[in-house]
Coordinates of C-alpha atoms and ligand atoms in Angstrom, one line a residue:
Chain A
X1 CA -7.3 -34.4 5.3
X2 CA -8.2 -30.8 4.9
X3 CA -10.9 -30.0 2.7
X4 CA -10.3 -28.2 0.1
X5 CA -11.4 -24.4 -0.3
X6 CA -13.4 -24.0 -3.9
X7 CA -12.2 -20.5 -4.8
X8 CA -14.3 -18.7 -6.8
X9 CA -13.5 -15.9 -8.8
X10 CA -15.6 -14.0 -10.9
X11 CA -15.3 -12.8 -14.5
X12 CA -12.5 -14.8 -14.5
X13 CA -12.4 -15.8 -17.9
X14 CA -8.7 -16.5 -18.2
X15 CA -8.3 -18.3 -15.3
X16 CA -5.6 -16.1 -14.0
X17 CA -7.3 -15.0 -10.8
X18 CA -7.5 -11.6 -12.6
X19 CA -10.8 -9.6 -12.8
X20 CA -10.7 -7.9 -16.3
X21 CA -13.9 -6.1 -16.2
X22 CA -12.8 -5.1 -12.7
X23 CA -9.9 -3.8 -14.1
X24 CA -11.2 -2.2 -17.3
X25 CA -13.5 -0.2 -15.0
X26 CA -10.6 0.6 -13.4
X27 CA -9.4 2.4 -16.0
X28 CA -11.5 5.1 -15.5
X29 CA -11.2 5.1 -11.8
X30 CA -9.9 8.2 -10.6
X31 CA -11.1 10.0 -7.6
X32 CA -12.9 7.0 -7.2
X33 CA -14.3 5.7 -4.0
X34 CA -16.9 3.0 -3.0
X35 CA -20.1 2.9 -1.1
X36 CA -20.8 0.3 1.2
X37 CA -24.6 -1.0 1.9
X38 CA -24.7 -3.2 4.7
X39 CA -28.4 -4.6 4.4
X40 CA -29.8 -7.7 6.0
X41 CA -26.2 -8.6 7.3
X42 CA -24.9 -8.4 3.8
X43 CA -22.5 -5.7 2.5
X44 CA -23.0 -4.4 -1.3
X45 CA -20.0 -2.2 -2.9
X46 CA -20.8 0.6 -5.7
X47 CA -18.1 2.5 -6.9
X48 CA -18.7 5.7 -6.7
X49 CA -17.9 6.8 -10.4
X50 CA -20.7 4.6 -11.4
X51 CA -23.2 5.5 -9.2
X52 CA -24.8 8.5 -11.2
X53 CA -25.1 6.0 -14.2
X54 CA -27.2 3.9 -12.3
X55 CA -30.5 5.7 -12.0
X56 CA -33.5 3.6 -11.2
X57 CA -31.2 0.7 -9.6
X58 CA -29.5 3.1 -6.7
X59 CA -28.5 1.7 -4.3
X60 CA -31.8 1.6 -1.3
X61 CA -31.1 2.3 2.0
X62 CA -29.8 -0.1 4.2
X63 CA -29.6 -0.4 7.9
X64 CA -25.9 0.7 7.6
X65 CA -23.8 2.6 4.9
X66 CA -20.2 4.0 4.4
X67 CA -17.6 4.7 1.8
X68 CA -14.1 3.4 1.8
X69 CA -11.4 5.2 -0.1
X70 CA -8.4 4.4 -0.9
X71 CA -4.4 4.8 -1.6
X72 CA -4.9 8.6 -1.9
X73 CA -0.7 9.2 -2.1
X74 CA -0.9 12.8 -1.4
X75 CA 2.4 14.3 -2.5
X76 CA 2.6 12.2 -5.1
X77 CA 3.3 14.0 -8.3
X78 CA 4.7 12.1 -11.5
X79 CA 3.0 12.2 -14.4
X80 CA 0.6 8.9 -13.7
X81 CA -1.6 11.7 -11.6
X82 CA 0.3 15.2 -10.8
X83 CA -3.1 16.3 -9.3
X84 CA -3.5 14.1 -6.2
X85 CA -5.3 16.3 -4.7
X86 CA -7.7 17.3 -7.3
X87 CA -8.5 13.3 -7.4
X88 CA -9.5 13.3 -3.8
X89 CA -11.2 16.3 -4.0
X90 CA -13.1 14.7 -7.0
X91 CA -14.0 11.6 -4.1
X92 CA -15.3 14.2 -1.5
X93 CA -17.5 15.4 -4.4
X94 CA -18.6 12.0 -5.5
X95 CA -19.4 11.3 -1.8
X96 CA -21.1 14.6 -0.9
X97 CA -24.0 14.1 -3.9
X98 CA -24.5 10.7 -2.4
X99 CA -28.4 10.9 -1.9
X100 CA -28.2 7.8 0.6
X101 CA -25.6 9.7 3.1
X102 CA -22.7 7.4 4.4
X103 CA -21.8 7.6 8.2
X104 CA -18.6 7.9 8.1
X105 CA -15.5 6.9 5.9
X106 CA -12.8 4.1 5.9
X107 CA -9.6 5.2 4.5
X108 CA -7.6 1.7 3.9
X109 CA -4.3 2.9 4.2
X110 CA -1.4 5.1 1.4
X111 CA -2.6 8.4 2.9
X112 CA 0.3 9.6 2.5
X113 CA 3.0 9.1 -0.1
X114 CA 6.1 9.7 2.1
X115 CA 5.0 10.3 5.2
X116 CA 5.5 14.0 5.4
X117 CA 3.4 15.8 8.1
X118 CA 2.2 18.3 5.3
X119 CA 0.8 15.5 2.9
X120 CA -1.1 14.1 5.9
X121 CA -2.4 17.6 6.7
X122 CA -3.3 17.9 3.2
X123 CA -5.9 15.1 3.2
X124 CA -7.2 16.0 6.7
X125 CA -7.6 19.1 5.1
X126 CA -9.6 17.9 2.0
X127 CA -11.3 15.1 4.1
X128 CA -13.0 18.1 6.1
X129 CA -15.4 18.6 3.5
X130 CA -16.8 15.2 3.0
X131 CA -20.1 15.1 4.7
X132 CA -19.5 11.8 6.8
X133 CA -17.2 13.6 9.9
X134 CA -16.1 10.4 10.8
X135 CA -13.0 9.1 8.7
X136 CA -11.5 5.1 10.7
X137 CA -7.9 4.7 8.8
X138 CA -5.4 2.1 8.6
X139 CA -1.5 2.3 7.6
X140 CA -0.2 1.7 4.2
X141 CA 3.3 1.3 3.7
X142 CA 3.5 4.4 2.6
X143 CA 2.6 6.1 5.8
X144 CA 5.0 4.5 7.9
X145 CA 8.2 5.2 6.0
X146 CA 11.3 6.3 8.4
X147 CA 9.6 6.3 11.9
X148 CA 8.0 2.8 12.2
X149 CA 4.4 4.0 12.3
X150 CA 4.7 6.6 14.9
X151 CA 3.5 9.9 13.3
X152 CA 0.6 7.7 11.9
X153 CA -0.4 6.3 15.5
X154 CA 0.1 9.6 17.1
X155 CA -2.3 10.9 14.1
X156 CA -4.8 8.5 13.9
X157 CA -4.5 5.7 16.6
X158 CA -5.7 7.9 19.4
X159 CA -6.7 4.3 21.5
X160 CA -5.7 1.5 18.9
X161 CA -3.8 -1.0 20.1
X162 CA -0.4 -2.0 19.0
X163 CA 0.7 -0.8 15.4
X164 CA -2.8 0.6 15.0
X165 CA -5.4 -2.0 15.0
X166 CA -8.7 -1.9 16.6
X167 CA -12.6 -2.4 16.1
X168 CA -15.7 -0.8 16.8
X169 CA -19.2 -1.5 16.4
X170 CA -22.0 0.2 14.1
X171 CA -25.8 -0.7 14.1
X172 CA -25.1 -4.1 14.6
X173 CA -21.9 -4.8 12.5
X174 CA -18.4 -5.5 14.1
X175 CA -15.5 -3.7 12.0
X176 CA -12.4 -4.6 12.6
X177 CA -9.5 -2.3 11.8
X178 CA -6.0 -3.8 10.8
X179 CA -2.4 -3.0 10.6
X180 CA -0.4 -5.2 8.0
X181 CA 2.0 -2.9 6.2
X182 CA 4.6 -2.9 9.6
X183 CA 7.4 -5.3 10.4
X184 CA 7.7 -6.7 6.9
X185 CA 10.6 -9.3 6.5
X186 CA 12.8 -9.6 3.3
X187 CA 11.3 -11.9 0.3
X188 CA 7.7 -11.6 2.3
X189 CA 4.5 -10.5 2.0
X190 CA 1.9 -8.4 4.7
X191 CA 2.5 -9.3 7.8
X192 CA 0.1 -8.9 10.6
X193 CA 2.3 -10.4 13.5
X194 CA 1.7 -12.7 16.7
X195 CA 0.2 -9.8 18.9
X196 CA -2.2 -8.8 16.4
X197 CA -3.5 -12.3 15.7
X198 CA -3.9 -13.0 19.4
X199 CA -6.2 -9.8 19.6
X200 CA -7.8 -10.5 16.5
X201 CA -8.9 -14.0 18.3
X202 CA -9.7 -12.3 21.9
X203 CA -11.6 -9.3 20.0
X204 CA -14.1 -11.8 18.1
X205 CA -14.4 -14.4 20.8
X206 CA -17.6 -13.5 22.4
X207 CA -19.6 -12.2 19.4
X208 CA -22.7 -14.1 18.1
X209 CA -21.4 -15.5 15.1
X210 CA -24.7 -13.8 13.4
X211 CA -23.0 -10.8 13.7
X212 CA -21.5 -9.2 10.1
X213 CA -17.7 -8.5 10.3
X214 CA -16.4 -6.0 8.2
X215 CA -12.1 -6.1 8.2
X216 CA -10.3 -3.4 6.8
X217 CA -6.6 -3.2 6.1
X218 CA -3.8 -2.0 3.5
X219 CA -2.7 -5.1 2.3
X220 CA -5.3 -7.3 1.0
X221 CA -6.0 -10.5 3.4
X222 CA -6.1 -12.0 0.7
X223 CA -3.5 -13.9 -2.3
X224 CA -4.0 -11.9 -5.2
X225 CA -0.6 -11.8 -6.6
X226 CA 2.0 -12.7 -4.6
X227 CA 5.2 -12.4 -6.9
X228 CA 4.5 -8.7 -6.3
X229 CA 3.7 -8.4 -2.7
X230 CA 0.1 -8.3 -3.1
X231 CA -0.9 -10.5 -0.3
X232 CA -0.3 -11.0 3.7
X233 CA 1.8 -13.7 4.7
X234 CA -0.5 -14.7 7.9
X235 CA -3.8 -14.0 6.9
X236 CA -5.3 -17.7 6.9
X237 CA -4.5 -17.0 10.7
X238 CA -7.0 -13.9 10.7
X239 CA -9.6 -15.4 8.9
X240 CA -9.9 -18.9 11.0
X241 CA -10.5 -16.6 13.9
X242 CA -13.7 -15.2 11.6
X243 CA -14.7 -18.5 10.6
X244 CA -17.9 -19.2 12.7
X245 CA -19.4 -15.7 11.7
X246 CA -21.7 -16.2 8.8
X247 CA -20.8 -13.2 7.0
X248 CA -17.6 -11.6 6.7
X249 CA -16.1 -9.0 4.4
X250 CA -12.7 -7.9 3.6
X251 CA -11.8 -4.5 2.6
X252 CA -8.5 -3.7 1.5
X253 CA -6.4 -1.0 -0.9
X254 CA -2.7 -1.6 -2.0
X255 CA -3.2 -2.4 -5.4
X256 CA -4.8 0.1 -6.7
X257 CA -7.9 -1.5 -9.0
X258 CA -11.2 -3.3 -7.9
X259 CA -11.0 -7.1 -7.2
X260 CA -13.5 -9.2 -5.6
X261 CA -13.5 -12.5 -4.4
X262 CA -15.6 -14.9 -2.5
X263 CA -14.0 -17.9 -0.7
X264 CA -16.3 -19.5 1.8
X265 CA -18.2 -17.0 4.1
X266 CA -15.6 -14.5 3.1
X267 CA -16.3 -12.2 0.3
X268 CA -12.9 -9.8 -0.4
X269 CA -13.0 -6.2 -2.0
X270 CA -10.3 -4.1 -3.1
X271 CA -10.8 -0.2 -3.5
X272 CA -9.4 1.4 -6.7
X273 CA -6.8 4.8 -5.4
X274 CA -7.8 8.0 -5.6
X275 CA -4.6 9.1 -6.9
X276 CA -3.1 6.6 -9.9
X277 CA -4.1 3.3 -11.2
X278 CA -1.5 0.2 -10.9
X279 CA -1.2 -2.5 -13.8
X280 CA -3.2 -6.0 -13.7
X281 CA -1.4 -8.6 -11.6
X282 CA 1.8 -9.7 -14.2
X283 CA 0.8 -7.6 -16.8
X284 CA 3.8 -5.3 -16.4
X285 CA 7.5 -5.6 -15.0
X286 CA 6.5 -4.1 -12.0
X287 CA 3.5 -3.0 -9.6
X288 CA 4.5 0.6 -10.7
X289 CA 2.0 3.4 -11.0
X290 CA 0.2 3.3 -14.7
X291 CA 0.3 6.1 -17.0
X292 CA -3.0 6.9 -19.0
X293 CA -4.3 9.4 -21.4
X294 CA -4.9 12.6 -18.9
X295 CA -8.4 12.6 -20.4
X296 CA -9.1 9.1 -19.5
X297 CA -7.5 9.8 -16.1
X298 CA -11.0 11.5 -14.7
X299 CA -13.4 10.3 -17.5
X300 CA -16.0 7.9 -17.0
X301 CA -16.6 4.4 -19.7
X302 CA -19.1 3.6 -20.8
X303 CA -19.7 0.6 -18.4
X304 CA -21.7 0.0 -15.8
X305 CA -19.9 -0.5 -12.4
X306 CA -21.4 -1.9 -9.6
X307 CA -20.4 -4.6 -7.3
X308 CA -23.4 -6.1 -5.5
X309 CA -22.9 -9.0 -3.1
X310 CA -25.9 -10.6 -2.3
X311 CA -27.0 -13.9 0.0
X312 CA -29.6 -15.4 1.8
X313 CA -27.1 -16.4 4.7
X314 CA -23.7 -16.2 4.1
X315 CA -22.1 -14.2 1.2
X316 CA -22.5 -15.7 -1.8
X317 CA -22.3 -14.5 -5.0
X318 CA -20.5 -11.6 -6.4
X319 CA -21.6 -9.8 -9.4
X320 CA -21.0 -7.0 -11.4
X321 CA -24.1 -6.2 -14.0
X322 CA -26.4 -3.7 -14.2
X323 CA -26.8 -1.7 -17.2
Chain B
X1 CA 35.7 41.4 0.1
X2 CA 39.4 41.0 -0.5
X3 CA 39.7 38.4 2.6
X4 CA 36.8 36.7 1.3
X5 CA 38.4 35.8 -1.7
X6 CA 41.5 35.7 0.5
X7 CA 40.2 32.8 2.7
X8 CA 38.7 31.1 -0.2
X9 CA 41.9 30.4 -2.0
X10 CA 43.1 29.4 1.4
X11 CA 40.4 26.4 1.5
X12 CA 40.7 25.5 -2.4
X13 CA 44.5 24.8 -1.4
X14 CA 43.6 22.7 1.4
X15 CA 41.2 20.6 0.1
X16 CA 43.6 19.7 -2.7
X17 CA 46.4 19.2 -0.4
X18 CA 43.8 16.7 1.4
X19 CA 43.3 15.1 -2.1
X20 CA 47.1 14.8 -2.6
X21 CA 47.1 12.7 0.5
X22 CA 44.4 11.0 0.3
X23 CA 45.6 9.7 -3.4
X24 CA 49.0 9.3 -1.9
X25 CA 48.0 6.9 1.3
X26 CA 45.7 5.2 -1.8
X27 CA 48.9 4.5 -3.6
X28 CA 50.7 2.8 -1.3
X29 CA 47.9 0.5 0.1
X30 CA 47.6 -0.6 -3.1
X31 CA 51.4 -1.3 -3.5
X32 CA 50.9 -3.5 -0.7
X33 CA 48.7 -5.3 -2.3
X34 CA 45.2 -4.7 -1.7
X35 CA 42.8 -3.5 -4.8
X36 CA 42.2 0.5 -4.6
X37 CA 38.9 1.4 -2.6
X38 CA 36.6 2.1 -5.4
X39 CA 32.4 2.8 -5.9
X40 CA 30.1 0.3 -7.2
X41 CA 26.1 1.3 -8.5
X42 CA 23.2 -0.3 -7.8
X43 CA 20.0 1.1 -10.0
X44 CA 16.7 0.3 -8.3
X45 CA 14.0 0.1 -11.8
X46 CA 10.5 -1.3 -11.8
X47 CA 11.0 -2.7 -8.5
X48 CA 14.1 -4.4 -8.7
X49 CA 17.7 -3.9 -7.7
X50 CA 20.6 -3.9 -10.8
X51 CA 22.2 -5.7 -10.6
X52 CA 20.9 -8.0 -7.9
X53 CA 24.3 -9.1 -6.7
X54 CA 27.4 -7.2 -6.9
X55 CA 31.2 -8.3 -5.7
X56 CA 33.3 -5.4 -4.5
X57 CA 36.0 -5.2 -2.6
X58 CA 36.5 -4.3 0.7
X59 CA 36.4 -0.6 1.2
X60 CA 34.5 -0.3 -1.2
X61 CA 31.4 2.4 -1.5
X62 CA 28.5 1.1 -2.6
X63 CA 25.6 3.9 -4.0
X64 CA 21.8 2.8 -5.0
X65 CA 20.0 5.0 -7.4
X66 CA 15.8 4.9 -6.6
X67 CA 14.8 5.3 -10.4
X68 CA 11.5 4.4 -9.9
X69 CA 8.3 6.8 -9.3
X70 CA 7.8 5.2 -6.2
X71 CA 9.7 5.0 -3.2
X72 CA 12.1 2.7 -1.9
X73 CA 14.3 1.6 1.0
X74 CA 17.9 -0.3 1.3
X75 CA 17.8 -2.2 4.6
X76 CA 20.6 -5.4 4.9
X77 CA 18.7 -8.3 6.8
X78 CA 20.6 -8.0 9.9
X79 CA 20.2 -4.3 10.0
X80 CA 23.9 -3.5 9.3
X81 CA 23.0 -0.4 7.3
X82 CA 19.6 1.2 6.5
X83 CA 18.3 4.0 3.7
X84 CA 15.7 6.7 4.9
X85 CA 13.2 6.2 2.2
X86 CA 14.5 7.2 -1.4
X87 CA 12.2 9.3 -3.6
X88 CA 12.6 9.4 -7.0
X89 CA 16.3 10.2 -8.2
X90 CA 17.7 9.8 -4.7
X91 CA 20.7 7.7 -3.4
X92 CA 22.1 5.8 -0.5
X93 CA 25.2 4.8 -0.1
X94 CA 27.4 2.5 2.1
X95 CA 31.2 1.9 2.3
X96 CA 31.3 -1.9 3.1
X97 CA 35.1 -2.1 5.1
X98 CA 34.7 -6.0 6.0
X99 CA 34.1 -8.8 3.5
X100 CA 31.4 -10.7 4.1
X101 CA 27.7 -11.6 2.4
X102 CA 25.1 -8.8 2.4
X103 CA 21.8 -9.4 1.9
X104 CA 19.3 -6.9 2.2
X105 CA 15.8 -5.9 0.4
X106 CA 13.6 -2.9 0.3
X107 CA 11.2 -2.6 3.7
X108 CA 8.5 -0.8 1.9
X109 CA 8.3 -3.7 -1.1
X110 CA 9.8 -6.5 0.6
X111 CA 9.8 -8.9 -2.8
X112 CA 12.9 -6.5 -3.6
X113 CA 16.1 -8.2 -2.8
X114 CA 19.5 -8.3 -3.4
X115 CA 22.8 -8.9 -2.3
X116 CA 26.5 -7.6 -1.9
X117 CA 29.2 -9.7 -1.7
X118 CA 32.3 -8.3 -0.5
X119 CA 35.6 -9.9 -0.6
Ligands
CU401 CU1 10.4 -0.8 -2.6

């Protein structure tokens, strides 16, 4: 028999799988982003709209650190955010006072919000004044509308394979770059596909399994709600292949608050959007973008907002405290 | 000037003699029996197409409505018609001439399914 998988969920207190002081911090998310520490083989996540509250307990230096933002919709305009490009710009900010200076960027995926050339041109165009020159992306849905991924890949998969997917290696950590948001069959989920698996398995084969993996995709890899889409239907798939490496995190965007999870030796993020928050997990009729006050829109609560994952070995526990 | 107007008048007759026909040749298919081709509306709201099944008849047009701020797609499961993407306010529709089940869902939100069932 299989053994069971203890999920465990943090500040879960109503035993729905729902982070609520995730989500609450969430709230006052926009042109959000999060820093990513990778120190002693263990990644720790700080939103970005917290960090300046954080003073004494800044994050230190690690061997490795990045930022990954999120579902930035550019040409989005309703009234849940008609300044799409005022959030992001409010991220390059954020990421430009960064005293510890990220090495480059990981955009998971919504660049867009309908695939026109000029909304991708917009965010290069902002993107060019972050600091970190490098930006890795992966699809969202909304970048692949009408021509099956192929403006995206011709814009940003210079040498991925397939839809998009590839990996690369910084200082010592593996990250792996995926495309679930393509091919997706009626009444499903994310779907990362045969091809994809088999190169996810050939790709990790002959690393150490002390190596960190860092995956990043649209989608999360994960089941956070799956009456709404918010999950990948072959993901277990992915994440047997990542099994013998001792620490492994999951980066992913699509829904548009911060959730983290820890399962195992996986430990599972989600990035808030830099354009318009989306409602907790069944707490609405639909996953449809969430209209707040304008002036909670860019202010900050009063709340402290950092993730830290921390671990002797694998990753263990995730926790969100500080004052 | 004058021919402008001229040819304009010229068109506006044509396009209702067009109609005359069109509503005559309706006529008479319906004499013989069959129900008049007609429209049917499908909403798309919070993520969900309204209603989730409809029965037309054959010949019938068939027009979705994307009322949602986010964009959607109609696409039938075997790929017998397919939307571009539908931003807010915009519509697709299809004229279904066979009867027959269609199922189809949305390929950006794929949770979003429906059917039209044709007879
Ligand atoms: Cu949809």
């Amino acid at each position: 028999m299989a053994k069971r998988v203890k999920d465990e969920m943090v500040h879960d207190h109503n035993n729905d799988g729902v982070d609520r002081r995730g989500f609450l911090k969430c709230m006052a998310w926009a042109g959000t982003g999060a820093l990513c520490v990778m120190q002693g083989g263990v990644l720790k996540s700080y939103s970005l709209s917290r960090l300046a509250d954080l003073g004494a307990s800044a994050p230190a230096a690690g061997e490795l650190s990045f930022v990954q933002i999120s579902d930035s919709h550019m040409g989005f305009n309703k009234p849940a955010n008609p300044d799409v490009a005022g959030t992001l710009k409010a991220a390059v900010d954020k990421i430009n006072g960064l005293s510890v200076a990220p090495e480059f960027m990981l955009h998971t995926g919504d660049i867009s919000h309908l695939s026109k050339p000029e909304e991708f041109d917009t965010v290069d165009q902002i993107l060019k004044g972050a600091k970190p020159k490098n930006v890795f992306y992966v699809p969202g849905e909304h970048d692949v509308l009408n021509d099956d991924g192929k403006q995206f890949l011709e814009r940003y998969g210079k040498g991925a394979k397939g839809a998009g997917w590839y990996s690369f290696d910084k200082k010592g950590t593996h990250f792996i770059g995926l495309v679930n948001v393509m091919n997706l069959k009626a009444g499903g989920l994310g779907t990362l596909g045969h091809e994809q698996l088999e190169w996810i398995e050939d790709d990790v084969k002959h690393l150490k399994s002390s190596t960190p993996i860092v995956v990043f995709a649209h989608i999360p890899l994960w089941s956070v709600y799956p009456e709404w889409g918010w999950g990948t239907d072959d993901s277990a798939q992915a994440l047997a292949y990542l099994k013998k490496f001792g620490s492994v995190t999951v980066l992913n965007g699509h829904i548009h608050q911060t959730m983290q999870k820890v399962e195992g030796n996986v430990t599972f993020h989600t990035a808030c959007s830099t354009a318009f928050p989306q409602p907790q997990p069944g707490k609405a009729d639909s996953p449809g973008p969430m209209k707040v006050p304008a002036e909670q829109l860019r202010s900050v609560l009063g709340i402290t907002d950092v993730n830290f994952v921390t671990g002797q070995h694998a990753l263990a526990v995730v926790d969100s405290s500080l004052a | 000037m004058r021919r402008g107007v001229c040819s304009f008048v010229l068109m506006a007759i044509g396009i209702a003699a067009v109609a005359c026909m069109e509503g005559g040749s309706r006529r008479s298919i319906a004499s013989a029996g069959e129900p008049p081709a007609s429209n049917a509306e499908v909403k798309i709201d919070n993520f969900s197409f309204g209603p989730p099944t409809v029965t037309v008849a054959a010949g019938t047009t068939v027009t979705w409505t994307n009322r949602d701020d986010i964009p959607h797609t109609v696409v039938s499961d075997d790929k017998a018609f397919k939307s571009k993407v539908m931003d807010t306010d915009e519509k697709f529709s299809f004229t279904f001439a066979k009867p027959g089940t269609y199922s189809y869902f949305c390929s950006v939100h794929p949770k979003m399914t429906g059917k039209v069932v044709v007879q």
